[in-house]
Amino acid sequence: AQSVSQHNHHVILSEAASLELGCNYSYGGTVNLFWYVQYPGQHLQLLLKYFSGDPLVKGIKGFEAEFIKSKFSFNLRKPSVQWSDTAEYFCAVNAREAGNMLTFGGGTRLMVKP
Amino acid sequence: DAGVTQSPTHLIKTRGQQVTLRCSPKSGHDTVSWYQQALGQGPQFIFQYYEEEERQRGNFPDRFSGHQFPNYSSELNVNALLLGDSALYLCASSSPGGLQETQYFGPGTRLLVL
């Protein structure tokens, strides 16, 4: 069974700092990869997704993620965070041979200080 | 274009009771998945419905059951509630994308079991 690890549980940054959130998964087959964000009081929203092709994926609000197959990683990055990026971020994996279920990491809570 | 909707938003039950949660998928979507999100954790897959059948199930006991209606809406039923069932229950909808399916989440129903 696949599993997803997000090693940073809490991250605190100042505005304009760069962000990188780690995501590693364990599954040897083909995967689809997702980052979702949950802003305070709001529902889970899709930030970006990777199915195939260019391993560098661009999403909404200036976020991007890079799929490194050899490292089983899909780290989320943003060059300059804003206070409005304060939220909880979830990495999720769908192992294609295992159907359409998503396996989520435990989440990273990001706080951006103004 | 309405997104995924869920009802009720909050619910309080006592141990041993039964609960029914409801979900209407995003317009154009015919597949519904249910997830349980305990406090401080990532969502965990319960099951997925497609064409009114349970297509895939996660590691949840038979106390958790579901149904999908011809209009693609869905219900999640939990019998014999336990204190540990207290969580945010998320519904996600998608349209069949073969190997490239994206799930969109509703706001959730927060269930408290006393």
mmCIF file of N, CA and C in Angstrom, chain B residues 4 24-32 68 71-73 92-96 102-104:
data_model
loop_
_atom_site.group_PDB
_atom_site.id
_atom_site.type_symbol
_atom_site.label_atom_id
_atom_site.label_comp_id
_atom_site.label_asym_id
_atom_site.label_seq_id
_atom_site.Cartn_x
_atom_site.Cartn_y
_atom_site.Cartn_z
ATOM 1 N N VAL B 4 -18.903 21.156 -5.098
ATOM 2 C CA VAL B 4 -19.387 20.053 -4.283
ATOM 3 C C VAL B 4 -20.062 20.625 -3.038
ATOM 4 N N SER B 24 -23.629 16.369 -2.709
ATOM 5 C CA SER B 24 -23.993 16.569 -4.110
ATOM 6 C C SER B 24 -22.737 16.903 -4.886
ATOM 7 N N PRO B 25 -22.471 16.170 -5.947
ATOM 8 C CA PRO B 25 -21.211 16.397 -6.666
ATOM 9 C C PRO B 25 -21.241 17.669 -7.496
ATOM 10 N N LYS B 26 -20.061 18.068 -7.910
ATOM 11 C CA LYS B 26 -19.912 19.197 -8.824
ATOM 12 C C LYS B 26 -20.628 18.870 -10.134
ATOM 13 N N SER B 27 -21.170 19.897 -10.762
ATOM 14 C CA SER B 27 -21.882 19.705 -12.017
ATOM 15 C C SER B 27 -20.992 19.007 -13.038
ATOM 16 N N GLY B 28 -21.526 17.958 -13.661
ATOM 17 C CA GLY B 28 -20.772 17.225 -14.671
ATOM 18 C C GLY B 28 -19.975 16.046 -14.122
ATOM 19 N N HIS B 29 -19.942 15.910 -12.805
ATOM 20 C CA HIS B 29 -19.211 14.807 -12.182
ATOM 21 C C HIS B 29 -20.173 13.680 -11.823
ATOM 22 N N ASP B 30 -19.680 12.437 -11.953
ATOM 23 C CA ASP B 30 -20.535 11.302 -11.658
ATOM 24 C C ASP B 30 -19.924 10.339 -10.651
ATOM 25 N N THR B 31 -18.774 10.675 -10.123
ATOM 26 C CA THR B 31 -18.076 9.811 -9.172
ATOM 27 C C THR B 31 -17.919 10.553 -7.857
ATOM 28 N N VAL B 32 -18.230 9.877 -6.770
ATOM 29 C CA VAL B 32 -18.154 10.497 -5.449
ATOM 30 C C VAL B 32 -17.283 9.652 -4.533
ATOM 31 N N GLN B 68 -25.160 5.703 -3.623
ATOM 32 C CA GLN B 68 -25.178 6.745 -4.647
ATOM 33 C C GLN B 68 -26.500 6.667 -5.380
ATOM 34 N N ASN B 71 -29.013 10.509 -9.557
ATOM 35 C CA ASN B 71 -28.565 11.870 -9.894
ATOM 36 C C ASN B 71 -27.121 12.119 -9.454
ATOM 37 N N TYR B 72 -26.426 11.060 -9.068
ATOM 38 C CA TYR B 72 -25.010 11.056 -8.674
ATOM 39 C C TYR B 72 -24.757 11.559 -7.252
ATOM 40 N N SER B 73 -25.764 12.063 -6.567
ATOM 41 C CA SER B 73 -25.547 12.461 -5.184
ATOM 42 C C SER B 73 -25.295 11.207 -4.343
ATOM 43 N N ALA B 92 -15.697 14.177 -2.072
ATOM 44 C CA ALA B 92 -14.991 14.669 -3.260
ATOM 45 C C ALA B 92 -15.676 14.109 -4.494
ATOM 46 N N SER B 93 -15.772 14.913 -5.530
ATOM 47 C CA SER B 93 -16.362 14.411 -6.756
ATOM 48 C C SER B 93 -15.359 14.502 -7.898
ATOM 49 N N SER B 94 -15.589 13.691 -8.917
ATOM 50 C CA SER B 94 -14.714 13.661 -10.081
ATOM 51 C C SER B 94 -15.501 13.099 -11.249
ATOM 52 N N SER B 95 -14.959 13.308 -12.434
ATOM 53 C CA SER B 95 -15.517 12.664 -13.612
ATOM 54 C C SER B 95 -14.497 11.635 -14.066
ATOM 55 N N PRO B 96 -14.936 10.552 -14.637
ATOM 56 C CA PRO B 96 -13.994 9.494 -14.992
ATOM 57 C C PRO B 96 -12.921 10.016 -15.930
ATOM 58 N N THR B 102 -9.065 13.820 -11.332
ATOM 59 C CA THR B 102 -8.842 14.848 -10.320
ATOM 60 C C THR B 102 -10.078 14.938 -9.439
ATOM 61 N N GLN B 103 -9.887 14.906 -8.142
ATOM 62 C CA GLN B 103 -10.996 14.981 -7.201
ATOM 63 C C GLN B 103 -11.102 16.397 -6.632
ATOM 64 N N TYR B 104 -12.335 16.888 -6.551
ATOM 65 C CA TYR B 104 -12.633 18.210 -6.012
ATOM 66 C C TYR B 104 -13.466 18.039 -4.751
#
